[in-house]
Each structure stands twice: as C-alpha cells, then as structure tokens.
Amino acid sequence: MEAGKNVLFNFASKKTASMAKFYDTSHWYEKSHFQTTGTRNKCVVSNPKDNCDYYFKTSLKKGEKDYKPEFWSEIIASEVGNLLGFKVLKYDIALHDREIGCISKPVVH
C-alpha cells in the first residue's frame, strides 16, 4: 500500500452533495406481491418511465407516536456517506398514496 493512502475513504475525487430529488409515485405501479420486512411501512413501486423498481419507506409510526421526519435520516445518511466517498445507496424524497417518505433502488438488481 502506498504511504499516505487512506483505505477507508476515497478523497481522491472531490465529492459534492447531489441534493435529494422529489418523486411523486402516486401513479407508479405498486408491486403488492413483494415481501418487505422491518419496523417501518414500505412497499415496492415500479416507475412507468424506466420500468425500474424502487422501495418506498415511510417514517416509523408506533401506537400514538408518529415520527414524521424520521425518513430524513435515510436521506441524510446517504448524502453524508456519498460526500465521505463511501459507496452508499441513493435515497430521495417521495410521495406515495398521500404519504411522504423516502425512495431508493433495490440493493440487489
């Protein structure tokens, strides 16, 4: 390994924030046959323009507690990881069935 090379981060190329985009997925096809797990509600939707599948996740709702801004943690972590040079999944903002959340492509294609 070369002296001075940082193996954890890739600072060789200057990274810039990509700024999360907003998608209205209300008219995208929801693939109800996909099984999703985890603490938050999520579904798989297909973009009719490119036929790509995306995961839509809402914020955590537990009993009477509604953590509305919680989905932002996915978006912020994605942006920070990208700026630090990590290969991270891109998260964007989305609206689906009148509910705000985040959207990403699947990890495995």
Coordinates of C-alpha atoms in Angstrom, one line a residue:
M1 CA 0.0 0.0 0.0
E2 CA 1.3 3.5 -0.8
A3 CA 2.2 5.8 2.0
G4 CA -0.5 8.4 2.7
K5 CA -3.3 6.5 1.1
N6 CA -6.4 6.3 3.2
V7 CA -8.1 2.9 2.6
L8 CA -11.4 3.8 4.3
F9 CA -12.2 6.9 2.4
N10 CA -11.9 7.9 -1.2
F11 CA -10.9 11.6 -1.2
A12 CA -9.1 11.4 -4.5
S13 CA -12.0 12.9 -6.4
K14 CA -13.9 15.9 -4.9
K15 CA -17.4 14.9 -3.9
T16 CA -20.3 17.2 -4.0
A17 CA -23.8 16.7 -2.5
S18 CA -26.2 15.5 -5.1
M19 CA -29.2 17.0 -3.4
A20 CA -32.1 14.7 -2.9
K21 CA -34.8 14.8 -5.6
F22 CA -38.6 14.7 -5.1
Y23 CA -40.7 12.0 -6.8
D24 CA -44.5 11.7 -6.8
T25 CA -45.0 8.0 -7.0
S26 CA -48.8 8.1 -6.7
H27 CA -49.3 6.9 -10.3
W28 CA -46.5 4.3 -10.2
Y29 CA -47.5 0.6 -10.1
E30 CA -47.3 -0.9 -6.6
K31 CA -46.0 -4.4 -6.6
S32 CA -48.0 -6.0 -3.8
H33 CA -46.5 -9.4 -4.3
F34 CA -43.1 -8.3 -2.9
Q35 CA -42.5 -9.2 0.7
T36 CA -40.8 -6.4 2.8
T37 CA -39.8 -6.6 6.4
G38 CA -38.6 -4.1 9.1
T39 CA -40.0 -1.7 11.6
R40 CA -41.4 0.8 9.0
N41 CA -44.1 0.5 6.4
K42 CA -42.7 0.1 2.9
C43 CA -43.7 -1.1 -0.5
V44 CA -42.1 -1.7 -3.9
V45 CA -43.2 0.6 -6.7
S46 CA -42.3 0.5 -10.4
N47 CA -41.6 3.7 -12.3
P48 CA -43.5 3.5 -15.6
K49 CA -40.9 5.7 -17.3
D50 CA -38.0 3.3 -16.9
N51 CA -39.7 0.1 -15.5
C52 CA -37.2 0.2 -12.6
D53 CA -38.3 -1.0 -9.1
Y54 CA -37.9 1.3 -6.1
Y55 CA -38.5 0.8 -2.3
F56 CA -40.7 3.4 -0.8
K57 CA -40.4 3.8 3.0
T58 CA -42.4 5.9 5.4
S59 CA -41.4 7.2 8.8
L60 CA -41.9 5.0 11.9
K61 CA -45.4 5.0 13.4
K62 CA -45.8 3.2 16.7
G63 CA -49.0 3.4 18.6
E64 CA -49.8 7.1 19.2
K65 CA -46.2 8.1 18.4
D66 CA -45.7 9.3 14.8
Y67 CA -42.1 10.1 13.9
K68 CA -42.9 12.1 10.8
P69 CA -39.4 13.5 10.0
E70 CA -37.7 10.1 10.7
F71 CA -37.4 9.2 7.0
W72 CA -34.9 12.1 6.6
S73 CA -32.3 10.0 8.4
E74 CA -32.0 7.7 5.3
I75 CA -31.6 10.7 3.0
I76 CA -29.1 12.5 5.2
A77 CA -27.0 9.3 5.8
S78 CA -27.0 8.7 2.0
E79 CA -25.7 12.3 1.3
V80 CA -23.1 12.2 4.1
G81 CA -21.8 8.8 3.0
N82 CA -21.5 9.9 -0.6
L83 CA -19.6 13.1 0.5
L84 CA -17.2 10.9 2.5
G85 CA -16.5 8.7 -0.5
F86 CA -18.5 5.6 0.5
K87 CA -20.5 3.6 -1.9
V88 CA -23.9 4.1 -0.5
L89 CA -27.4 3.6 -1.7
K90 CA -29.0 6.8 -3.0
Y91 CA -32.2 7.9 -1.2
D92 CA -34.6 10.6 -2.4
I93 CA -37.9 12.1 -1.2
A94 CA -41.2 10.6 -2.4
L95 CA -44.9 10.9 -2.1
H96 CA -47.0 7.8 -2.3
D97 CA -50.7 7.5 -1.6
R98 CA -50.6 10.9 0.1
E99 CA -47.8 9.8 2.4
I100 CA -44.3 11.3 2.4
G101 CA -41.3 9.1 2.8
C102 CA -38.0 8.1 1.1
I103 CA -37.3 6.1 -2.0
S104 CA -34.4 4.0 -3.2
K105 CA -33.5 1.5 -5.8
P106 CA -33.0 -2.1 -4.5
V107 CA -29.6 -3.1 -3.2
V108 CA -29.6 -6.2 -5.4
H109 CA -30.8 -5.9 -9.0

